[in-house]
mmCIF file of C-alpha atoms in Angstrom:
data_model
loop_
_atom_site.group_PDB
_atom_site.id
_atom_site.type_symbol
_atom_site.label_atom_id
_atom_site.label_comp_id
_atom_site.label_asym_id
_atom_site.label_seq_id
_atom_site.Cartn_x
_atom_site.Cartn_y
_atom_site.Cartn_z
ATOM 1 C CA UNK Y 1 -38.546 -28.349 43.428
ATOM 2 C CA UNK Y 2 -42.101 -29.099 41.951
ATOM 3 C CA UNK Y 3 -43.264 -28.825 38.350
ATOM 4 C CA UNK Y 4 -44.380 -25.526 37.148
ATOM 5 C CA UNK Y 5 -48.191 -25.783 35.917
ATOM 6 C CA UNK Y 6 -48.632 -25.711 32.301
ATOM 7 C CA UNK Y 7 -51.752 -24.185 32.749
ATOM 8 C CA UNK Y 8 -52.710 -21.443 35.508
ATOM 9 C CA UNK Y 9 -56.142 -20.479 34.058
ATOM 10 C CA UNK Y 10 -59.233 -21.240 36.078
ATOM 11 C CA UNK Y 11 -61.387 -24.382 35.183
ATOM 12 C CA UNK Y 12 -64.357 -22.665 33.936
ATOM 13 C CA UNK Y 13 -65.618 -24.882 31.662
ATOM 14 C CA UNK Y 14 -67.926 -27.831 32.730
ATOM 15 C CA UNK Y 15 -67.320 -30.296 29.910
ATOM 16 C CA UNK Y 16 -63.490 -30.433 30.542
ATOM 17 C CA UNK Y 17 -61.866 -31.807 33.779
ATOM 18 C CA UNK Y 18 -58.718 -30.879 34.857
ATOM 19 C CA UNK Y 19 -56.501 -32.481 37.878
ATOM 20 C CA UNK Y 20 -53.400 -31.713 39.391
ATOM 21 C CA UNK Y 21 -50.922 -34.373 41.139
ATOM 22 C CA UNK Y 22 -49.444 -34.593 44.328
ATOM 23 C CA UNK Y 23 -46.555 -36.560 44.947
ATOM 24 C CA UNK Y 24 -44.439 -37.044 47.694
ATOM 25 C CA UNK Y 25 -41.575 -39.536 49.150
ATOM 26 C CA UNK Y 26 -40.448 -39.077 52.785
ATOM 27 C CA UNK Y 27 -36.882 -40.061 53.196
ATOM 28 C CA UNK Y 28 -33.901 -39.296 50.933
ATOM 29 C CA UNK Y 29 -33.336 -42.687 50.650
ATOM 30 C CA UNK Y 30 -35.979 -42.810 48.343
ATOM 31 C CA UNK Y 31 -34.143 -40.720 45.899
ATOM 32 C CA UNK Y 32 -31.134 -40.574 43.780
ATOM 33 C CA UNK Y 33 -31.036 -43.691 42.540
ATOM 34 C CA UNK Y 34 -28.837 -44.506 39.779
ATOM 35 C CA UNK Y 35 -31.042 -45.036 37.164
ATOM 36 C CA UNK Y 36 -33.444 -42.121 38.006
ATOM 37 C CA UNK Y 37 -32.756 -39.162 40.491
ATOM 38 C CA UNK Y 38 -36.230 -39.039 41.225
ATOM 39 C CA UNK Y 39 -35.737 -42.615 43.047
ATOM 40 C CA UNK Y 40 -38.484 -45.220 42.645
ATOM 41 C CA UNK Y 41 -41.400 -43.821 44.239
ATOM 42 C CA UNK Y 42 -42.323 -40.662 42.479
ATOM 43 C CA UNK Y 43 -42.213 -42.086 38.966
ATOM 44 C CA UNK Y 44 -44.581 -44.534 40.002
ATOM 45 C CA UNK Y 45 -46.734 -42.082 41.707
ATOM 46 C CA UNK Y 46 -46.847 -40.022 38.362
ATOM 47 C CA UNK Y 47 -47.756 -43.082 36.651
ATOM 48 C CA UNK Y 48 -50.364 -43.997 38.722
ATOM 49 C CA UNK Y 49 -51.799 -40.592 39.422
ATOM 50 C CA UNK Y 50 -51.686 -40.058 35.482
ATOM 51 C CA UNK Y 51 -53.689 -43.020 34.810
ATOM 52 C CA UNK Y 52 -56.265 -42.145 37.204
ATOM 53 C CA UNK Y 53 -56.323 -38.850 35.734
ATOM 54 C CA UNK Y 54 -56.890 -40.709 32.488
ATOM 55 C CA UNK Y 55 -59.892 -42.816 33.623
ATOM 56 C CA UNK Y 56 -61.658 -40.237 35.126
ATOM 57 C CA UNK Y 57 -61.343 -38.341 31.565
ATOM 58 C CA UNK Y 58 -58.947 -35.365 33.518
ATOM 59 C CA UNK Y 59 -56.082 -33.317 31.801
ATOM 60 C CA UNK Y 60 -53.676 -32.906 34.215
ATOM 61 C CA UNK Y 61 -52.238 -29.417 34.660
ATOM 62 C CA UNK Y 62 -49.184 -29.641 36.687
ATOM 63 C CA UNK Y 63 -47.911 -31.813 39.538
ATOM 64 C CA UNK Y 64 -46.226 -30.883 43.128
ATOM 65 C CA UNK Y 65 -43.375 -32.950 44.187
ATOM 66 C CA UNK Y 66 -41.886 -33.206 47.700
ATOM 67 C CA UNK Y 67 -38.652 -34.728 47.482
ATOM 68 C CA UNK Y 68 -37.509 -36.687 51.032
ATOM 69 C CA UNK Y 69 -39.935 -34.461 53.046
ATOM 70 C CA UNK Y 70 -42.266 -35.731 56.252
ATOM 71 C CA UNK Y 71 -45.488 -36.247 56.219
ATOM 72 C CA UNK Y 72 -46.197 -35.033 59.689
ATOM 73 C CA UNK Y 73 -46.789 -31.449 59.395
ATOM 74 C CA UNK Y 74 -48.418 -29.495 56.200
ATOM 75 C CA UNK Y 75 -46.574 -26.486 57.024
ATOM 76 C CA UNK Y 76 -42.932 -27.554 56.405
ATOM 77 C CA UNK Y 77 -44.516 -28.714 52.789
ATOM 78 C CA UNK Y 78 -43.436 -25.894 50.713
ATOM 79 C CA UNK Y 79 -44.637 -27.967 47.571
ATOM 80 C CA UNK Y 80 -47.879 -28.783 49.047
ATOM 81 C CA UNK Y 81 -48.494 -25.269 50.413
ATOM 82 C CA UNK Y 82 -47.923 -24.003 46.966
ATOM 83 C CA UNK Y 83 -50.441 -26.445 45.408
ATOM 84 C CA UNK Y 84 -53.170 -25.720 48.342
ATOM 85 C CA UNK Y 85 -52.931 -21.643 46.925
ATOM 86 C CA UNK Y 86 -52.664 -22.321 43.411
ATOM 87 C CA UNK Y 87 -55.606 -24.824 43.257
ATOM 88 C CA UNK Y 88 -57.637 -21.730 44.897
ATOM 89 C CA UNK Y 89 -56.877 -19.787 41.314
ATOM 90 C CA UNK Y 90 -57.202 -22.733 38.665
ATOM 91 C CA UNK Y 91 -60.246 -24.474 40.288
ATOM 92 C CA UNK Y 92 -59.356 -28.229 39.098
ATOM 93 C CA UNK Y 93 -62.014 -30.847 39.201
ATOM 94 C CA UNK Y 94 -59.538 -33.080 40.737
ATOM 95 C CA UNK Y 95 -56.710 -33.501 43.104
ATOM 96 C CA UNK Y 96 -54.798 -36.883 42.746
ATOM 97 C CA UNK Y 97 -52.438 -38.723 45.129
ATOM 98 C CA UNK Y 98 -51.126 -41.709 45.297
ATOM 99 C CA UNK Y 99 -52.734 -42.704 48.665
ATOM 100 C CA UNK Y 100 -53.862 -40.741 51.528
ATOM 101 C CA UNK Y 101 -50.092 -40.966 53.558
ATOM 102 C CA UNK Y 102 -48.583 -39.143 50.962
ATOM 103 C CA UNK Y 103 -50.795 -36.162 51.787
ATOM 104 C CA UNK Y 104 -50.487 -36.477 55.356
ATOM 105 C CA UNK Y 105 -49.538 -37.978 58.496
ATOM 106 C CA UNK Y 106 -51.302 -36.270 61.180
ATOM 107 C CA UNK Y 107 -55.303 -36.338 61.128
ATOM 108 C CA UNK Y 108 -55.609 -32.603 61.970
ATOM 109 C CA UNK Y 109 -53.241 -31.509 58.737
ATOM 110 C CA UNK Y 110 -55.112 -34.178 56.829
ATOM 111 C CA UNK Y 111 -58.858 -32.374 57.774
ATOM 112 C CA UNK Y 112 -57.613 -29.436 57.114
ATOM 113 C CA UNK Y 113 -56.135 -29.785 53.912
ATOM 114 C CA UNK Y 114 -59.575 -31.890 52.946
ATOM 115 C CA UNK Y 115 -61.275 -28.684 53.842
ATOM 116 C CA UNK Y 116 -59.262 -26.656 51.533
ATOM 117 C CA UNK Y 117 -58.986 -28.691 48.702
ATOM 118 C CA UNK Y 118 -62.938 -28.979 48.818
ATOM 119 C CA UNK Y 119 -63.494 -25.440 49.265
ATOM 120 C CA UNK Y 120 -62.400 -24.721 45.429
ATOM 121 C CA UNK Y 121 -64.915 -27.246 44.402
ATOM 122 C CA UNK Y 122 -62.010 -29.876 43.719
ATOM 123 C CA UNK Y 123 -62.576 -33.558 44.642
ATOM 124 C CA UNK Y 124 -59.634 -35.242 46.524
ATOM 125 C CA UNK Y 125 -58.656 -38.515 44.823
ATOM 126 C CA UNK Y 126 -56.550 -41.522 46.097
ATOM 127 C CA UNK Y 127 -55.605 -44.042 43.509
ATOM 128 C CA UNK Y 128 -55.057 -46.798 46.013
ATOM 129 C CA UNK Y 129 -57.907 -45.842 48.578
ATOM 130 C CA UNK Y 130 -61.784 -45.454 47.843
ATOM 131 C CA UNK Y 131 -62.634 -41.966 49.874
ATOM 132 C CA UNK Y 132 -65.225 -40.438 47.648
ATOM 133 C CA UNK Y 133 -67.805 -38.453 49.009
ATOM 134 C CA UNK Y 134 -70.138 -40.806 50.585
ATOM 135 C CA UNK Y 135 -70.473 -41.744 54.005
ATOM 136 C CA UNK Y 136 -68.564 -44.673 53.511
ATOM 137 C CA UNK Y 137 -65.839 -42.915 51.711
ATOM 138 C CA UNK Y 138 -65.832 -40.272 54.425
ATOM 139 C CA UNK Y 139 -65.768 -43.148 57.284
ATOM 140 C CA UNK Y 140 -62.819 -44.957 55.143
ATOM 141 C CA UNK Y 141 -60.811 -41.795 54.849
ATOM 142 C CA UNK Y 142 -61.257 -40.626 58.528
ATOM 143 C CA UNK Y 143 -59.950 -44.175 59.656
ATOM 144 C CA UNK Y 144 -57.144 -43.998 57.041
ATOM 145 C CA UNK Y 145 -56.132 -40.617 58.152
ATOM 146 C CA UNK Y 146 -55.984 -42.136 61.575
ATOM 147 C CA UNK Y 147 -53.772 -45.202 60.701
ATOM 148 C CA UNK Y 148 -51.473 -43.059 58.888
ATOM 149 C CA UNK Y 149 -50.921 -40.592 62.251
ATOM 150 C CA UNK Y 150 -50.788 -43.855 63.859
ATOM 151 C CA UNK Y 151 -47.500 -45.219 61.694
ATOM 152 C CA UNK Y 152 -46.109 -41.680 61.620
ATOM 153 C CA UNK Y 153 -46.032 -42.152 65.751
#
């Protein structure tokens, strides 16, 4: 159900930053509102992610949207899997999520997805959380992944 990427060429230039957005809502109750079939959360995540990409000077190549899909298991999310495959080819500068709970609700999945993202040379960016590659950013990421798993359990 996600949007098709508008540009499928690898990011081979060093002066043009690029990004993909991963958006997810976990329940059908968050979708199909009278005013918007995407509900209230997806448009907000999209707007925030697009703003963050602009602040980073990155062109958004496309987005991957999961509607009403639990974040407990990464293998049960087709758009996440499609994104992980696509970023191997297009090599974006950034993968942007609204917050880490949209990406994973399981610490192991969080770590495995992060490794796949970083192997492409991309940086995971959370709109709401400071999870950069510094030691403090890595610690914050690990703690937040554990909290997300706890909340899900």
